[in-house]
mmCIF file of C-alpha atoms in Angstrom:
data_model
loop_
_atom_site.group_PDB
_atom_site.id
_atom_site.type_symbol
_atom_site.label_atom_id
_atom_site.label_comp_id
_atom_site.label_asym_id
_atom_site.label_seq_id
_atom_site.Cartn_x
_atom_site.Cartn_y
_atom_site.Cartn_z
ATOM 1 C CA MET A 95 24.105 -55.121 24.569
ATOM 2 C CA GLU A 96 27.821 -54.945 24.473
ATOM 3 C CA GLY A 97 27.497 -50.951 24.839
ATOM 4 C CA VAL A 98 25.365 -51.657 27.953
ATOM 5 C CA GLN A 99 27.869 -53.676 29.800
ATOM 6 C CA GLN A 100 30.634 -51.165 28.865
ATOM 7 C CA GLN A 101 28.811 -48.470 30.341
ATOM 8 C CA GLU A 102 27.979 -50.694 33.490
ATOM 9 C CA ARG A 103 31.632 -51.413 33.782
ATOM 10 C CA GLN A 104 32.709 -47.428 33.611
ATOM 11 C CA GLN A 105 30.149 -46.872 36.339
ATOM 12 C CA GLN A 106 31.401 -49.414 38.858
ATOM 13 C CA PRO A 107 34.341 -48.243 40.736
ATOM 14 C CA PRO A 108 37.595 -49.636 39.622
ATOM 15 C CA PRO A 109 39.188 -52.509 41.314
ATOM 16 C CA VAL A 110 42.445 -52.107 43.598
ATOM 17 C CA ILE A 111 44.364 -55.274 44.659
ATOM 18 C CA VAL A 112 45.959 -54.842 48.227
ATOM 19 C CA HIS A 113 48.027 -57.315 50.011
ATOM 20 C CA HIS A 114 46.815 -58.582 53.407
ATOM 21 C CA SER A 115 49.446 -56.476 55.215
ATOM 22 C CA VAL A 116 47.604 -53.311 53.731
ATOM 23 C CA ALA A 117 44.340 -54.354 54.504
ATOM 24 C CA ASN A 118 43.928 -52.999 58.117
ATOM 25 C CA SER A 119 46.384 -49.903 57.237
ATOM 26 C CA PRO A 120 45.164 -46.273 57.215
ATOM 27 C CA LEU A 121 45.972 -46.521 53.489
ATOM 28 C CA ASN A 122 43.145 -48.975 53.027
ATOM 29 C CA THR A 123 40.938 -46.666 54.913
ATOM 30 C CA CYS A 124 41.991 -43.855 52.511
ATOM 31 C CA LEU A 125 41.304 -45.753 49.397
ATOM 32 C CA ARG A 126 38.016 -46.813 50.722
ATOM 33 C CA ARG A 127 37.092 -42.960 50.867
ATOM 34 C CA TYR A 128 37.251 -43.103 47.212
ATOM 35 C CA GLN A 129 34.929 -45.881 46.891
ATOM 36 C CA LEU A 130 37.152 -48.110 45.278
ATOM 37 C CA ARG A 131 36.504 -51.896 45.214
ATOM 38 C CA ILE A 132 39.095 -53.347 47.343
ATOM 39 C CA ARG A 133 40.171 -56.898 46.848
ATOM 40 C CA VAL A 134 42.753 -58.548 49.601
ATOM 41 C CA SER A 135 45.045 -60.779 48.227
ATOM 42 C CA GLU A 136 47.585 -63.108 50.139
ATOM 43 C CA ARG A 137 49.597 -64.001 46.496
ATOM 44 C CA THR A 138 50.990 -60.439 46.099
ATOM 45 C CA ILE A 139 54.052 -59.066 47.701
ATOM 46 C CA PRO A 140 53.596 -57.729 51.074
ATOM 47 C CA GLY A 141 53.083 -53.932 50.924
ATOM 48 C CA SER A 142 51.407 -54.125 47.511
ATOM 49 C CA VAL A 143 48.748 -51.957 45.935
ATOM 50 C CA ILE A 144 47.984 -52.790 42.278
ATOM 51 C CA PHE A 145 45.591 -50.926 39.988
ATOM 52 C CA PRO A 146 44.853 -53.700 37.284
ATOM 53 C CA ARG A 147 42.994 -51.245 35.055
ATOM 54 C CA SER A 148 46.163 -48.865 34.482
ATOM 55 C CA GLY A 149 48.723 -51.722 35.105
ATOM 56 C CA VAL A 150 50.497 -49.579 37.856
ATOM 57 C CA ALA A 151 51.635 -51.046 41.154
ATOM 58 C CA PHE A 152 52.715 -49.364 44.302
ATOM 59 C CA PHE A 153 54.855 -50.615 47.178
ATOM 60 C CA TYR A 154 53.398 -49.150 50.214
ATOM 61 C CA LEU A 155 56.162 -48.249 52.868
ATOM 62 C CA PRO A 156 55.404 -46.269 56.006
ATOM 63 C CA LEU A 157 58.745 -45.786 57.618
ATOM 64 C CA SER A 158 57.151 -45.932 61.045
ATOM 65 C CA ALA A 159 56.974 -49.523 60.425
ATOM 66 C CA VAL A 160 60.334 -50.129 59.151
ATOM 67 C CA PRO A 161 63.281 -50.523 62.056
ATOM 68 C CA MET A 162 65.744 -47.989 60.816
ATOM 69 C CA THR A 163 68.484 -49.064 63.078
ATOM 70 C CA ASP A 164 68.488 -52.456 61.122
ATOM 71 C CA ILE A 165 67.124 -51.552 58.035
ATOM 72 C CA GLN A 166 69.244 -54.183 55.945
ATOM 73 C CA GLN A 167 67.987 -57.210 58.214
ATOM 74 C CA SER A 168 64.299 -56.073 57.962
ATOM 75 C CA GLY A 169 63.935 -57.559 54.466
ATOM 76 C CA VAL A 170 62.367 -54.361 52.898
ATOM 77 C CA PHE A 171 65.143 -53.967 50.229
ATOM 78 C CA LEU A 172 64.809 -57.634 49.368
ATOM 79 C CA ARG A 173 60.818 -57.251 48.835
ATOM 80 C CA ILE A 174 61.323 -53.965 47.055
ATOM 81 C CA GLY A 175 63.798 -55.648 44.521
ATOM 82 C CA GLU A 176 61.411 -58.573 43.983
ATOM 83 C CA PHE A 177 58.452 -55.928 43.475
ATOM 84 C CA ALA A 178 60.319 -53.917 40.803
ATOM 85 C CA GLN A 179 61.028 -57.135 38.983
ATOM 86 C CA VAL A 180 57.551 -58.491 39.099
ATOM 87 C CA HIS A 181 55.654 -55.042 38.095
ATOM 88 C CA GLY A 182 56.633 -53.022 34.921
ATOM 89 C CA HIS A 183 55.194 -49.806 36.062
ATOM 90 C CA SER A 184 56.273 -49.737 39.729
ATOM 91 C CA TYR A 185 56.462 -47.096 42.578
ATOM 92 C CA VAL A 186 57.436 -47.145 45.984
ATOM 93 C CA VAL A 187 55.460 -44.849 48.110
ATOM 94 C CA VAL A 188 57.549 -43.792 51.191
ATOM 95 C CA VAL A 189 55.224 -42.435 53.988
ATOM 96 C CA THR A 190 57.211 -40.532 56.402
ATOM 97 C CA GLN A 191 56.022 -37.469 58.786
ATOM 98 C CA LYS A 192 59.561 -35.923 58.709
ATOM 99 C CA LEU A 193 62.592 -35.906 56.524
ATOM 100 C CA THR A 194 65.165 -36.557 58.791
ATOM 101 C CA GLU A 195 68.847 -37.551 57.922
ATOM 102 C CA THR A 196 68.244 -40.997 58.375
ATOM 103 C CA THR A 197 65.075 -41.134 55.936
ATOM 104 C CA MET A 198 67.228 -39.401 53.423
ATOM 105 C CA ASP A 199 69.837 -42.012 53.789
ATOM 106 C CA PHE A 200 67.113 -44.652 53.416
ATOM 107 C CA VAL A 201 65.826 -43.052 50.147
ATOM 108 C CA GLU A 202 69.491 -42.588 48.742
ATOM 109 C CA LYS A 203 70.212 -46.353 49.357
ATOM 110 C CA LEU A 204 66.862 -47.152 47.419
ATOM 111 C CA GLN A 205 67.407 -44.887 44.495
ATOM 112 C CA ALA A 206 71.144 -46.329 44.177
ATOM 113 C CA MET A 207 69.928 -49.892 44.201
ATOM 114 C CA HIS A 208 67.181 -49.263 41.641
ATOM 115 C CA LEU A 209 68.883 -46.643 39.225
ATOM 116 C CA SER A 210 68.926 -49.203 36.286
ATOM 117 C CA SER A 211 65.364 -50.147 36.944
ATOM 118 C CA ARG A 212 62.010 -48.747 36.023
ATOM 119 C CA LEU A 213 61.303 -48.324 39.722
ATOM 120 C CA GLN A 214 60.106 -44.837 40.639
ATOM 121 C CA ILE A 215 60.159 -43.378 44.290
ATOM 122 C CA ILE A 216 57.513 -41.128 45.668
ATOM 123 C CA LEU A 217 57.649 -39.418 49.155
ATOM 124 C CA ALA A 218 54.290 -38.894 50.834
ATOM 125 C CA HIS A 219 53.515 -37.051 54.298
ATOM 126 C CA SER A 220 50.627 -39.148 55.205
ATOM 127 C CA PRO A 221 48.467 -42.122 53.915
ATOM 128 C CA SER A 222 45.934 -39.728 52.581
ATOM 129 C CA ASP A 223 48.730 -37.927 50.297
ATOM 130 C CA ALA A 224 49.845 -41.498 49.344
ATOM 131 C CA THR A 225 46.391 -42.182 48.332
ATOM 132 C CA GLU A 226 46.061 -39.121 46.060
ATOM 133 C CA ALA A 227 49.446 -39.723 44.505
ATOM 134 C CA MET A 228 48.460 -43.283 43.649
ATOM 135 C CA LEU A 229 45.024 -42.370 42.095
ATOM 136 C CA ASP A 230 46.583 -39.568 40.072
ATOM 137 C CA ILE A 231 49.299 -41.816 38.799
ATOM 138 C CA SER A 232 46.744 -44.631 37.845
ATOM 139 C CA LYS A 233 44.534 -42.155 36.136
ATOM 140 C CA ILE A 234 47.351 -40.655 34.066
ATOM 141 C CA GLN A 235 48.596 -44.186 33.050
ATOM 142 C CA VAL A 236 45.029 -45.170 31.779
ATOM 143 C CA VAL A 237 44.864 -41.744 29.771
ATOM 144 C CA GLN A 238 48.424 -42.344 28.306
ATOM 145 C CA ASP A 239 47.388 -46.051 27.295
ATOM 146 C CA GLY A 240 44.019 -44.975 25.890
ATOM 147 C CA ILE A 241 45.023 -41.387 24.134
ATOM 148 C CA GLY A 242 48.785 -41.917 23.417
ATOM 149 C CA SER A 243 50.337 -38.538 23.316
ATOM 150 C CA ILE A 244 49.971 -35.123 24.977
ATOM 151 C CA ALA A 245 48.956 -33.701 21.548
ATOM 152 C CA GLN A 246 46.210 -36.399 21.441
ATOM 153 C CA LEU A 247 45.028 -35.621 24.778
ATOM 154 C CA ALA A 248 45.035 -32.036 24.088
ATOM 155 C CA ALA A 249 42.571 -32.437 21.194
ATOM 156 C CA ALA A 250 40.391 -35.218 22.941
ATOM 157 C CA SER A 251 36.916 -34.389 23.810
ATOM 158 C CA SER A 252 35.210 -35.355 27.271
ATOM 159 C CA SER A 253 33.477 -38.453 25.729
ATOM 160 C CA ASP A 254 36.974 -39.646 24.316
ATOM 161 C CA LEU A 255 38.491 -39.585 27.663
ATOM 162 C CA MET A 256 35.644 -41.264 29.069
ATOM 163 C CA GLU A 257 36.259 -44.121 26.888
ATOM 164 C CA CYS A 258 39.761 -44.276 28.664
ATOM 165 C CA ALA A 259 37.768 -45.251 31.577
ATOM 166 C CA LEU A 260 37.914 -41.793 33.280
ATOM 167 C CA ASP A 261 34.977 -40.459 35.397
ATOM 168 C CA SER A 262 33.082 -37.600 33.882
ATOM 169 C CA ASN A 263 34.297 -34.999 36.273
ATOM 170 C CA THR A 264 38.124 -35.804 35.722
ATOM 171 C CA SER A 265 37.487 -36.083 31.862
ATOM 172 C CA GLN A 266 35.901 -32.454 32.036
ATOM 173 C CA ASN A 267 38.572 -31.130 34.229
ATOM 174 C CA VAL A 268 41.261 -32.382 31.589
ATOM 175 C CA VAL A 269 39.394 -30.961 28.529
ATOM 176 C CA ARG A 270 39.043 -27.475 30.389
ATOM 177 C CA PHE A 271 42.715 -27.736 31.377
ATOM 178 C CA PHE A 272 43.696 -27.733 27.546
ATOM 179 C CA GLY A 273 41.190 -25.206 26.673
ATOM 180 C CA GLY A 274 38.662 -27.316 25.009
ATOM 181 C CA THR A 275 35.136 -27.660 25.362
ATOM 182 C CA SER A 276 33.445 -30.609 27.050
ATOM 183 C CA GLN A 277 31.499 -32.475 24.585
ATOM 184 C CA GLN A 278 29.599 -35.616 25.921
#
């Protein structure tokens, strides 16, 4: 019975918790394309996208929504600081169409403020790119937690990887990458 329940859980799309501010954004549309179960929450920090299965959290920051002329007053640095304190594996995903001098100044200030924290900063060109980065990082964290090391990952079978909650296609791609054979 327990094996059947585990198999059903693996077949269900993984949940993603998004703050209400992200629920009507282009990012949410991109997440839905991957058939993820989206849960909207008011209790998370605005801009949050959390992948509970992997324990990874992202602060979605489309720069088009941030007033660059008065960035200090917008409260975005304060929210990012709070976000970094709350989440252990945290990333800020800065979405911008162009890398202007103002954009780079913003990223430099953000990096300087969080040099001593585990917060990582990712630049993305579009919500679609941001979604792909989030999903890749989430999957990597699941594998790292489940397998442990690169050596163990290289020796893992497809079924070992699927026990880490990876889907069949991804697990087979990982096995092929390391030159193994896909064992189901």
